[in-house]
């Protein structure tokens, strides 16, 4: 058998995707599993976006390769969105459209990281950040945070983590998996630190921008001293219920965009042409469905926080955005089910799947081994049933 490469061997399988797969396998066997594992809206893509895609297909104009970094009219639409929503001035030369925000992130890491470079990642983090960094043979420097601090890093922690080898800081706000949202003041305190270390660049993952219960989205790129050192990553998956369409993008200084364009030209080429065209309608057309999704998620967040309160020994922050709860369930570690020990979050997530028939993701892959992530992008009915099952399953542990 062909041995896999050292590059691949450095990387773990995506914990979110692995759990979703296990859940699908169990469902295929006829088990009624409620999946709260994969982070994707359970809504359909809004109709006007689908119509735009249908028209694009019928026009015959989207049958060929697109430019590698995306069509010019889409890049212009992204610039318009960045001005409208974020008061950021970018030109098409600053934009690269990719096959999901996941590829936008990989493009930056692969284009700029060398062995030995350090990337600061506040924990908990989205599972793919460290794995993509490891793919580049670079080093992750984690900043631990606690549920009591709403899983937020402080400026002091950030400063302590910076070394001459630091190349990037990467974080998501609103955060996957914690739902935490950094305020303007908090981001400003990071900016004050970063101004002292001009070699550090920021990858600001803003994919949950539109699922924010706290107020207006703040991008670190809005701070003038940071604009030329920030790569804003965003995409259509979450706010527009377009996970399967695979459209992500970055806005960055032109030389960074050019490097990612070069890399993408050797790996995937331009992303799906029809999806690119429909994204113009998504970004510039009616935004009401996106707001309706946000309100629905907020209602579900409150429902789920209430359901969690009914389960003993659960510690949870109040997420201000995204669609996850990330409770600390470590009080259940060290207990047994029918003589089988539940040692950690990985065991507990498997136990909840097999015994409770609820799929959720262990916090281990997110850098928080005491927690489990539940996505509440599911119907209220399913959420009520799922947390009833979780409560019952946990009550069986002794
Ligand atoms: N960043 C975060 C924080 C995410 O949760 C996700 C989830 N998919 C992504 C990036 C990647 O998004 P996409 O589906 O556009 O690749
Ligand atoms: N980002 C989503 C999640 O965290 C989708 C799965 C993935 O791409 O990892 O579950």
mmCIF file of C-alpha atoms in Angstrom, residues 4-391:
data_model
loop_
_atom_site.group_PDB
_atom_site.id
_atom_site.type_symbol
_atom_site.label_atom_id
_atom_site.label_comp_id
_atom_site.label_asym_id
_atom_site.label_seq_id
_atom_site.Cartn_x
_atom_site.Cartn_y
_atom_site.Cartn_z
ATOM 1 C CA UNK A 4 0.648 8.717 2.794
ATOM 2 C CA UNK A 5 2.874 11.778 2.725
ATOM 3 C CA UNK A 6 4.450 13.445 5.745
ATOM 4 C CA UNK A 7 2.295 16.472 4.884
ATOM 5 C CA UNK A 8 -0.939 14.510 5.147
ATOM 6 C CA UNK A 9 0.270 12.652 8.228
ATOM 7 C CA UNK A 10 0.654 15.940 10.090
ATOM 8 C CA UNK A 11 -3.058 16.692 9.661
ATOM 9 C CA UNK A 12 -6.029 15.251 11.563
ATOM 10 C CA UNK A 13 -9.361 14.507 9.966
ATOM 11 C CA UNK A 14 -11.884 17.338 10.428
ATOM 12 C CA UNK A 15 -13.690 16.621 13.715
ATOM 13 C CA UNK A 16 -16.891 18.300 12.524
ATOM 14 C CA UNK A 17 -17.014 16.375 9.282
ATOM 15 C CA UNK A 18 -16.103 13.094 11.013
ATOM 16 C CA UNK A 19 -19.002 13.445 13.452
ATOM 17 C CA UNK A 20 -21.432 14.360 10.692
ATOM 18 C CA UNK A 21 -20.312 11.238 8.830
ATOM 19 C CA UNK A 22 -20.785 8.990 11.885
ATOM 20 C CA UNK A 23 -24.235 10.464 12.378
ATOM 21 C CA UNK A 24 -25.167 9.837 8.715
ATOM 22 C CA UNK A 25 -23.949 6.233 8.997
ATOM 23 C CA UNK A 26 -26.103 5.621 12.058
ATOM 24 C CA UNK A 27 -29.132 7.222 10.368
ATOM 25 C CA UNK A 28 -28.580 4.995 7.324
ATOM 26 C CA UNK A 29 -28.949 2.000 9.644
ATOM 27 C CA UNK A 30 -32.419 3.244 10.512
ATOM 28 C CA UNK A 31 -31.592 4.945 13.828
ATOM 29 C CA UNK A 32 -33.474 8.193 14.427
ATOM 30 C CA UNK A 33 -30.460 10.446 15.034
ATOM 31 C CA UNK A 34 -30.836 14.183 15.575
ATOM 32 C CA UNK A 35 -27.735 15.772 14.118
ATOM 33 C CA UNK A 36 -26.504 18.901 15.820
ATOM 34 C CA UNK A 37 -22.982 18.229 14.587
ATOM 35 C CA UNK A 38 -22.306 20.028 11.324
ATOM 36 C CA UNK A 39 -22.445 23.797 11.393
ATOM 37 C CA UNK A 40 -24.838 24.566 8.610
ATOM 38 C CA UNK A 41 -28.107 26.464 8.461
ATOM 39 C CA UNK A 42 -31.118 24.176 8.112
ATOM 40 C CA UNK A 43 -32.807 26.788 5.900
ATOM 41 C CA UNK A 44 -33.031 26.646 2.131
ATOM 42 C CA UNK A 45 -31.081 29.139 0.064
ATOM 43 C CA UNK A 46 -33.403 32.147 -0.535
ATOM 44 C CA UNK A 47 -35.483 31.851 -3.691
ATOM 45 C CA UNK A 48 -34.199 34.977 -5.438
ATOM 46 C CA UNK A 49 -30.634 33.579 -5.239
ATOM 47 C CA UNK A 50 -31.734 30.266 -6.738
ATOM 48 C CA UNK A 51 -33.571 32.130 -9.507
ATOM 49 C CA UNK A 52 -30.385 34.035 -10.343
ATOM 50 C CA UNK A 53 -28.527 30.717 -10.618
ATOM 51 C CA UNK A 54 -31.220 29.282 -12.912
ATOM 52 C CA UNK A 55 -31.023 32.340 -15.155
ATOM 53 C CA UNK A 56 -27.236 32.053 -15.217
ATOM 54 C CA UNK A 57 -27.484 28.454 -16.394
ATOM 55 C CA UNK A 58 -30.063 29.261 -19.078
ATOM 56 C CA UNK A 59 -28.128 32.258 -20.387
ATOM 57 C CA UNK A 60 -25.335 29.979 -21.556
ATOM 58 C CA UNK A 61 -22.833 32.600 -20.362
ATOM 59 C CA UNK A 62 -21.531 30.589 -17.427
ATOM 60 C CA UNK A 63 -20.474 27.343 -19.067
ATOM 61 C CA UNK A 64 -16.770 28.147 -19.224
ATOM 62 C CA UNK A 65 -13.922 28.641 -16.775
ATOM 63 C CA UNK A 66 -14.166 31.848 -14.798
ATOM 64 C CA UNK A 67 -11.119 34.006 -14.046
ATOM 65 C CA UNK A 68 -9.141 32.293 -11.254
ATOM 66 C CA UNK A 69 -9.932 34.895 -8.568
ATOM 67 C CA UNK A 70 -13.565 35.282 -9.637
ATOM 68 C CA UNK A 71 -15.609 37.274 -12.164
ATOM 69 C CA UNK A 72 -15.008 41.013 -12.145
ATOM 70 C CA UNK A 73 -18.704 41.808 -11.553
ATOM 71 C CA UNK A 74 -18.718 39.526 -8.486
ATOM 72 C CA UNK A 75 -15.537 41.108 -7.130
ATOM 73 C CA UNK A 76 -17.159 44.527 -7.638
ATOM 74 C CA UNK A 77 -20.254 43.310 -5.769
ATOM 75 C CA UNK A 78 -18.057 42.092 -2.889
ATOM 76 C CA UNK A 79 -16.361 45.523 -2.762
ATOM 77 C CA UNK A 80 -19.810 47.126 -2.652
ATOM 78 C CA UNK A 81 -20.860 44.818 0.202
ATOM 79 C CA UNK A 82 -17.666 45.567 2.135
ATOM 80 C CA UNK A 83 -18.346 49.318 1.791
ATOM 81 C CA UNK A 84 -22.044 49.020 2.649
ATOM 82 C CA UNK A 85 -21.779 46.666 5.618
ATOM 83 C CA UNK A 86 -18.282 47.303 6.935
ATOM 84 C CA UNK A 87 -17.315 50.763 5.645
ATOM 85 C CA UNK A 88 -14.216 49.199 4.077
ATOM 86 C CA UNK A 89 -12.738 50.425 0.807
ATOM 87 C CA UNK A 90 -11.417 47.680 -1.432
ATOM 88 C CA UNK A 91 -10.913 47.338 -5.173
ATOM 89 C CA UNK A 92 -11.416 44.179 -7.253
ATOM 90 C CA UNK A 93 -7.622 43.593 -7.203
ATOM 91 C CA UNK A 94 -7.942 43.034 -3.415
ATOM 92 C CA UNK A 95 -10.530 40.253 -3.739
ATOM 93 C CA UNK A 96 -10.094 36.523 -4.336
ATOM 94 C CA UNK A 97 -13.198 34.348 -4.570
ATOM 95 C CA UNK A 98 -12.637 30.717 -3.599
ATOM 96 C CA UNK A 99 -14.304 27.364 -3.091
ATOM 97 C CA UNK A 100 -15.588 28.257 0.370
ATOM 98 C CA UNK A 101 -13.984 30.310 3.122
ATOM 99 C CA UNK A 102 -12.084 27.146 3.979
ATOM 100 C CA UNK A 103 -10.120 27.517 0.762
ATOM 101 C CA UNK A 104 -9.629 31.253 1.344
ATOM 102 C CA UNK A 105 -7.950 30.415 4.663
ATOM 103 C CA UNK A 106 -5.851 27.625 3.148
ATOM 104 C CA UNK A 107 -4.765 29.932 0.323
ATOM 105 C CA UNK A 108 -3.350 32.451 2.788
ATOM 106 C CA UNK A 109 -1.625 29.910 5.003
ATOM 107 C CA UNK A 110 -0.069 27.976 2.116
ATOM 108 C CA UNK A 111 0.994 31.143 0.300
ATOM 109 C CA UNK A 112 2.730 32.755 3.267
ATOM 110 C CA UNK A 113 3.780 30.228 5.917
ATOM 111 C CA UNK A 114 7.199 28.637 6.100
ATOM 112 C CA UNK A 115 8.413 25.958 8.475
ATOM 113 C CA UNK A 116 8.976 27.471 11.912
ATOM 114 C CA UNK A 117 6.604 30.412 11.424
ATOM 115 C CA UNK A 118 4.138 30.850 14.260
ATOM 116 C CA UNK A 119 0.408 31.422 14.036
ATOM 117 C CA UNK A 120 -1.428 32.645 17.122
ATOM 118 C CA UNK A 121 -4.788 30.924 17.574
ATOM 119 C CA UNK A 122 -7.008 31.832 20.523
ATOM 120 C CA UNK A 123 -8.660 28.652 21.863
ATOM 121 C CA UNK A 124 -11.376 27.475 21.447
ATOM 122 C CA UNK A 125 -10.912 27.789 17.691
ATOM 123 C CA UNK A 126 -12.522 26.440 14.553
ATOM 124 C CA UNK A 127 -11.135 22.945 13.923
ATOM 125 C CA UNK A 128 -9.519 23.643 10.544
ATOM 126 C CA UNK A 129 -7.217 26.513 11.606
ATOM 127 C CA UNK A 130 -4.555 24.393 13.323
ATOM 128 C CA UNK A 131 -4.781 21.607 10.789
ATOM 129 C CA UNK A 132 -4.212 24.004 7.894
ATOM 130 C CA UNK A 133 -1.285 25.567 9.752
ATOM 131 C CA UNK A 134 0.169 22.089 10.352
ATOM 132 C CA UNK A 135 -0.257 21.334 6.664
ATOM 133 C CA UNK A 136 2.267 24.142 6.084
ATOM 134 C CA UNK A 137 4.655 22.737 8.706
ATOM 135 C CA UNK A 138 4.243 25.955 10.697
ATOM 136 C CA UNK A 139 3.656 26.129 14.449
ATOM 137 C CA UNK A 140 0.410 26.914 16.287
ATOM 138 C CA UNK A 141 0.647 29.075 19.403
ATOM 139 C CA UNK A 142 -2.580 28.762 21.360
ATOM 140 C CA UNK A 143 -4.033 31.332 23.731
ATOM 141 C CA UNK A 144 -6.221 29.562 26.296
ATOM 142 C CA UNK A 145 -9.470 31.211 27.364
ATOM 143 C CA UNK A 146 -12.158 30.177 29.836
ATOM 144 C CA UNK A 147 -15.933 29.939 29.857
ATOM 145 C CA UNK A 148 -15.951 32.471 32.723
ATOM 146 C CA UNK A 149 -14.234 34.986 30.436
ATOM 147 C CA UNK A 150 -16.792 34.242 27.694
ATOM 148 C CA UNK A 151 -13.938 32.405 25.916
ATOM 149 C CA UNK A 152 -12.289 35.702 24.985
ATOM 150 C CA UNK A 153 -8.586 36.438 24.929
ATOM 151 C CA UNK A 154 -7.223 39.635 26.433
ATOM 152 C CA UNK A 155 -4.773 42.100 24.922
ATOM 153 C CA UNK A 156 -2.227 41.046 27.569
ATOM 154 C CA UNK A 157 -2.506 37.406 26.528
ATOM 155 C CA UNK A 158 -2.106 38.394 22.892
ATOM 156 C CA UNK A 159 1.030 40.404 23.610
ATOM 157 C CA UNK A 160 2.585 37.551 25.591
ATOM 158 C CA UNK A 161 1.998 35.115 22.714
ATOM 159 C CA UNK A 162 3.793 37.275 20.112
ATOM 160 C CA UNK A 163 7.394 36.338 19.242
ATOM 161 C CA UNK A 164 9.680 37.422 16.386
ATOM 162 C CA UNK A 165 8.436 34.315 14.552
ATOM 163 C CA UNK A 166 4.745 35.264 14.694
ATOM 164 C CA UNK A 167 3.327 35.683 11.213
ATOM 165 C CA UNK A 168 -0.428 35.572 11.739
ATOM 166 C CA UNK A 169 -3.150 35.878 14.339
ATOM 167 C CA UNK A 170 -6.298 34.049 13.225
ATOM 168 C CA UNK A 171 -9.693 34.160 14.928
ATOM 169 C CA UNK A 172 -13.392 34.176 14.147
ATOM 170 C CA UNK A 173 -15.821 36.720 15.570
ATOM 171 C CA UNK A 174 -18.647 35.775 15.941
ATOM 172 C CA UNK A 175 -16.824 32.637 16.956
ATOM 173 C CA UNK A 176 -17.233 29.047 15.946
ATOM 174 C CA UNK A 177 -17.519 27.186 18.354
ATOM 175 C CA UNK A 178 -18.195 29.591 21.286
ATOM 176 C CA UNK A 179 -20.502 32.190 19.725
ATOM 177 C CA UNK A 180 -18.449 34.930 21.404
ATOM 178 C CA UNK A 181 -18.314 38.284 19.667
ATOM 179 C CA UNK A 182 -15.494 40.767 20.282
ATOM 180 C CA UNK A 183 -16.665 44.317 20.973
ATOM 181 C CA UNK A 184 -15.122 47.391 19.330
ATOM 182 C CA UNK A 185 -13.274 48.138 22.587
ATOM 183 C CA UNK A 186 -11.835 44.624 22.767
ATOM 184 C CA UNK A 187 -10.683 44.737 19.146
ATOM 185 C CA UNK A 188 -9.209 48.174 19.749
ATOM 186 C CA UNK A 189 -7.176 46.775 22.647
ATOM 187 C CA UNK A 190 -5.759 44.102 20.285
ATOM 188 C CA UNK A 191 -4.985 46.798 17.700
ATOM 189 C CA UNK A 192 -2.977 48.752 20.295
ATOM 190 C CA UNK A 193 -0.831 45.666 20.904
ATOM 191 C CA UNK A 194 -0.517 44.783 17.216
ATOM 192 C CA UNK A 195 0.632 48.313 16.344
ATOM 193 C CA UNK A 196 3.825 47.499 18.269
ATOM 194 C CA UNK A 197 4.509 44.373 16.172
ATOM 195 C CA UNK A 198 4.220 45.290 12.501
ATOM 196 C CA UNK A 199 5.303 41.834 11.302
ATOM 197 C CA UNK A 200 2.098 40.248 12.646
ATOM 198 C CA UNK A 201 -0.773 39.993 10.155
ATOM 199 C CA UNK A 202 -4.354 39.204 11.066
ATOM 200 C CA UNK A 203 -6.687 36.722 9.409
ATOM 201 C CA UNK A 204 -10.133 37.893 10.463
ATOM 202 C CA UNK A 205 -12.672 35.149 9.812
ATOM 203 C CA UNK A 206 -16.001 36.959 9.528
ATOM 204 C CA UNK A 207 -18.127 34.158 8.106
ATOM 205 C CA UNK A 208 -20.704 34.526 10.927
ATOM 206 C CA UNK A 209 -20.948 38.309 10.423
ATOM 207 C CA UNK A 210 -24.689 38.233 9.802
ATOM 208 C CA UNK A 211 -25.490 35.954 12.742
ATOM 209 C CA UNK A 212 -24.749 38.477 15.451
ATOM 210 C CA UNK A 213 -27.214 39.105 18.302
ATOM 211 C CA UNK A 214 -25.217 41.868 19.894
ATOM 212 C CA UNK A 215 -25.181 44.688 17.441
ATOM 213 C CA UNK A 216 -23.166 45.811 14.480
ATOM 214 C CA UNK A 217 -20.412 43.586 13.189
ATOM 215 C CA UNK A 218 -16.905 44.948 13.788
ATOM 216 C CA UNK A 219 -13.996 44.032 11.548
ATOM 217 C CA UNK A 220 -10.426 44.672 12.705
ATOM 218 C CA UNK A 221 -9.765 45.931 9.155
ATOM 219 C CA UNK A 222 -11.853 49.022 10.048
ATOM 220 C CA UNK A 223 -8.922 50.255 12.149
ATOM 221 C CA UNK A 224 -6.714 52.274 9.754
ATOM 222 C CA UNK A 225 -3.440 50.951 11.215
ATOM 223 C CA UNK A 226 -4.604 47.366 10.547
ATOM 224 C CA UNK A 227 -6.106 47.609 7.063
ATOM 225 C CA UNK A 228 -2.842 46.758 5.258
ATOM 226 C CA UNK A 229 -2.093 43.895 7.622
ATOM 227 C CA UNK A 230 -5.479 42.219 7.657
ATOM 228 C CA UNK A 231 -6.963 39.516 5.504
ATOM 229 C CA UNK A 232 -10.745 39.587 5.849
ATOM 230 C CA UNK A 233 -12.261 36.166 5.152
ATOM 231 C CA UNK A 234 -15.982 35.821 4.559
ATOM 232 C CA UNK A 235 -18.391 33.709 2.543
ATOM 233 C CA UNK A 236 -21.913 32.810 1.634
ATOM 234 C CA UNK A 237 -22.319 29.609 3.645
ATOM 235 C CA UNK A 238 -23.772 30.807 6.931
ATOM 236 C CA UNK A 239 -25.624 34.106 6.493
ATOM 237 C CA UNK A 240 -27.172 33.152 3.156
ATOM 238 C CA UNK A 241 -27.736 29.421 3.775
ATOM 239 C CA UNK A 242 -25.456 28.555 0.857
ATOM 240 C CA UNK A 243 -23.093 25.967 2.351
ATOM 241 C CA UNK A 244 -23.265 23.675 -0.676
ATOM 242 C CA UNK A 245 -22.657 26.444 -3.191
ATOM 243 C CA UNK A 246 -19.038 26.738 -2.037
ATOM 244 C CA UNK A 247 -18.421 30.463 -2.275
ATOM 245 C CA UNK A 248 -15.947 32.116 0.066
ATOM 246 C CA UNK A 249 -13.800 35.175 -0.455
ATOM 247 C CA UNK A 250 -11.045 37.251 1.010
ATOM 248 C CA UNK A 251 -10.286 40.942 0.934
ATOM 249 C CA UNK A 252 -6.620 41.721 1.429
ATOM 250 C CA UNK A 253 -3.735 43.905 0.282
ATOM 251 C CA UNK A 254 -3.263 43.390 -3.482
ATOM 252 C CA UNK A 255 0.036 41.492 -3.143
ATOM 253 C CA UNK A 256 -1.634 38.943 -0.829
ATOM 254 C CA UNK A 257 -4.581 38.549 -3.201
ATOM 255 C CA UNK A 258 -2.141 38.084 -6.100
ATOM 256 C CA UNK A 259 -0.255 35.327 -4.262
ATOM 257 C CA UNK A 260 -3.493 33.485 -3.458
ATOM 258 C CA UNK A 261 -4.647 33.893 -7.068
ATOM 259 C CA UNK A 262 -1.395 32.202 -8.191
ATOM 260 C CA UNK A 263 -1.852 29.310 -5.759
ATOM 261 C CA UNK A 264 -5.526 28.843 -6.592
ATOM 262 C CA UNK A 265 -4.607 28.745 -10.293
ATOM 263 C CA UNK A 266 -2.624 25.572 -9.629
ATOM 264 C CA UNK A 267 -5.117 23.886 -7.324
ATOM 265 C CA UNK A 268 -8.793 24.495 -8.087
ATOM 266 C CA UNK A 269 -8.994 27.342 -10.654
ATOM 267 C CA UNK A 270 -11.932 29.700 -10.315
ATOM 268 C CA UNK A 271 -14.827 28.368 -8.261
ATOM 269 C CA UNK A 272 -18.196 27.363 -9.703
ATOM 270 C CA UNK A 273 -19.280 29.934 -12.304
ATOM 271 C CA UNK A 274 -23.060 29.685 -11.717
ATOM 272 C CA UNK A 275 -22.645 30.000 -7.941
ATOM 273 C CA UNK A 276 -20.439 33.044 -8.457
ATOM 274 C CA UNK A 277 -23.099 34.737 -10.546
ATOM 275 C CA UNK A 278 -25.856 33.935 -8.031
ATOM 276 C CA UNK A 279 -23.693 35.393 -5.266
ATOM 277 C CA UNK A 280 -23.983 38.848 -6.848
ATOM 278 C CA UNK A 281 -27.743 38.638 -6.291
ATOM 279 C CA UNK A 282 -27.187 37.309 -2.776
ATOM 280 C CA UNK A 283 -24.911 40.194 -1.829
ATOM 281 C CA UNK A 284 -26.712 43.056 -3.552
ATOM 282 C CA UNK A 285 -30.305 41.805 -3.595
ATOM 283 C CA UNK A 286 -32.894 41.480 -0.850
ATOM 284 C CA UNK A 287 -31.202 41.024 2.553
ATOM 285 C CA UNK A 288 -34.481 40.274 4.382
ATOM 286 C CA UNK A 289 -33.998 36.458 4.406
ATOM 287 C CA UNK A 290 -30.604 36.873 6.085
ATOM 288 C CA UNK A 291 -32.195 38.980 8.818
ATOM 289 C CA UNK A 292 -34.998 36.428 9.173
ATOM 290 C CA UNK A 293 -32.389 33.664 9.643
ATOM 291 C CA UNK A 294 -30.680 35.729 12.336
ATOM 292 C CA UNK A 295 -33.927 36.238 14.235
ATOM 293 C CA UNK A 296 -34.775 32.538 13.985
ATOM 294 C CA UNK A 297 -31.321 31.594 15.300
ATOM 295 C CA UNK A 298 -31.686 34.055 18.182
ATOM 296 C CA UNK A 299 -34.992 32.468 19.182
ATOM 297 C CA UNK A 300 -33.406 29.030 19.062
ATOM 298 C CA UNK A 301 -30.400 30.194 21.074
ATOM 299 C CA UNK A 302 -32.699 31.291 23.875
ATOM 300 C CA UNK A 303 -34.638 28.046 23.653
ATOM 301 C CA UNK A 304 -31.460 25.957 23.842
ATOM 302 C CA UNK A 305 -29.980 27.960 26.727
ATOM 303 C CA UNK A 306 -33.226 27.317 28.614
ATOM 304 C CA UNK A 307 -33.076 23.589 27.823
ATOM 305 C CA UNK A 308 -29.440 23.400 28.945
ATOM 306 C CA UNK A 309 -30.377 24.994 32.280
ATOM 307 C CA UNK A 310 -32.568 21.973 32.986
ATOM 308 C CA UNK A 311 -29.540 19.663 32.800
ATOM 309 C CA UNK A 312 -27.497 19.424 36.006
ATOM 310 C CA UNK A 313 -23.789 20.330 36.096
ATOM 311 C CA UNK A 314 -23.636 22.206 32.822
ATOM 312 C CA UNK A 315 -21.647 25.410 32.494
ATOM 313 C CA UNK A 316 -22.308 27.499 29.404
ATOM 314 C CA UNK A 317 -21.582 31.019 28.193
ATOM 315 C CA UNK A 318 -24.294 33.047 26.485
ATOM 316 C CA UNK A 319 -23.307 33.040 22.810
ATOM 317 C CA UNK A 320 -23.724 36.449 21.174
ATOM 318 C CA UNK A 321 -23.528 35.107 17.636
ATOM 319 C CA UNK A 322 -23.134 32.108 15.289
ATOM 320 C CA UNK A 323 -25.402 29.082 15.923
ATOM 321 C CA UNK A 324 -23.602 26.956 18.475
ATOM 322 C CA UNK A 325 -23.696 26.353 22.199
ATOM 323 C CA UNK A 326 -20.472 25.076 23.696
ATOM 324 C CA UNK A 327 -21.226 23.828 27.207
ATOM 325 C CA UNK A 328 -18.577 22.560 29.600
ATOM 326 C CA UNK A 329 -19.701 19.011 30.385
ATOM 327 C CA UNK A 330 -16.548 17.941 32.212
ATOM 328 C CA UNK A 331 -18.611 17.180 35.351
ATOM 329 C CA UNK A 332 -19.651 14.011 33.505
ATOM 330 C CA UNK A 333 -16.097 12.841 32.761
ATOM 331 C CA UNK A 334 -14.949 9.923 34.901
ATOM 332 C CA UNK A 335 -18.470 8.499 35.115
ATOM 333 C CA UNK A 336 -19.554 5.104 33.771
ATOM 334 C CA UNK A 337 -22.313 3.723 31.576
ATOM 335 C CA UNK A 338 -22.886 -0.002 32.160
ATOM 336 C CA UNK A 339 -19.264 -0.311 33.316
ATOM 337 C CA UNK A 340 -17.923 1.589 30.285
ATOM 338 C CA UNK A 341 -15.965 4.655 31.419
ATOM 339 C CA UNK A 342 -16.572 8.072 29.878
ATOM 340 C CA UNK A 343 -13.087 9.496 30.133
ATOM 341 C CA UNK A 344 -13.329 12.701 28.142
ATOM 342 C CA UNK A 345 -15.308 14.782 25.653
ATOM 343 C CA UNK A 346 -14.546 12.383 22.785
ATOM 344 C CA UNK A 347 -16.061 9.485 24.763
ATOM 345 C CA UNK A 348 -18.994 11.639 25.826
ATOM 346 C CA UNK A 349 -19.781 12.764 22.263
ATOM 347 C CA UNK A 350 -19.746 9.113 21.112
ATOM 348 C CA UNK A 351 -21.889 8.133 24.079
ATOM 349 C CA UNK A 352 -24.445 10.847 23.261
ATOM 350 C CA UNK A 353 -24.520 9.616 19.676
ATOM 351 C CA UNK A 354 -24.892 5.898 20.433
ATOM 352 C CA UNK A 355 -27.006 6.102 23.581
ATOM 353 C CA UNK A 356 -28.848 9.414 23.140
ATOM 354 C CA UNK A 357 -28.960 9.434 19.328
ATOM 355 C CA UNK A 358 -27.842 13.048 19.282
ATOM 356 C CA UNK A 359 -24.801 13.963 17.196
ATOM 357 C CA UNK A 360 -22.633 16.742 18.606
ATOM 358 C CA UNK A 361 -18.910 17.436 18.299
ATOM 359 C CA UNK A 362 -16.336 16.872 21.030
ATOM 360 C CA UNK A 363 -14.513 20.032 22.097
ATOM 361 C CA UNK A 364 -11.126 18.346 21.714
ATOM 362 C CA UNK A 365 -10.755 19.334 18.057
ATOM 363 C CA UNK A 366 -11.730 22.905 18.976
ATOM 364 C CA UNK A 367 -9.025 23.144 21.643
ATOM 365 C CA UNK A 368 -11.474 22.858 24.565
ATOM 366 C CA UNK A 369 -11.439 19.240 25.767
ATOM 367 C CA UNK A 370 -13.944 19.949 28.540
ATOM 368 C CA UNK A 371 -16.721 21.042 26.147
ATOM 369 C CA UNK A 372 -19.088 19.650 23.527
ATOM 370 C CA UNK A 373 -20.404 21.705 20.608
ATOM 371 C CA UNK A 374 -24.086 21.531 19.703
ATOM 372 C CA UNK A 375 -25.286 23.377 16.615
ATOM 373 C CA UNK A 376 -28.744 24.860 17.046
ATOM 374 C CA UNK A 377 -29.265 25.217 13.309
ATOM 375 C CA UNK A 378 -32.162 22.759 13.623
ATOM 376 C CA UNK A 379 -35.923 23.016 14.073
ATOM 377 C CA UNK A 380 -37.270 23.983 17.500
ATOM 378 C CA UNK A 381 -39.025 20.626 17.659
ATOM 379 C CA UNK A 382 -35.771 18.761 17.025
ATOM 380 C CA UNK A 383 -33.902 20.924 19.509
ATOM 381 C CA UNK A 384 -36.441 20.207 22.257
ATOM 382 C CA UNK A 385 -36.268 16.482 21.551
ATOM 383 C CA UNK A 386 -32.458 16.487 21.243
ATOM 384 C CA UNK A 387 -31.831 18.166 24.601
ATOM 385 C CA UNK A 388 -34.385 15.876 26.243
ATOM 386 C CA UNK A 389 -32.337 12.950 24.935
ATOM 387 C CA UNK A 390 -29.074 14.533 26.112
ATOM 388 C CA UNK A 391 -30.543 15.109 29.571
#
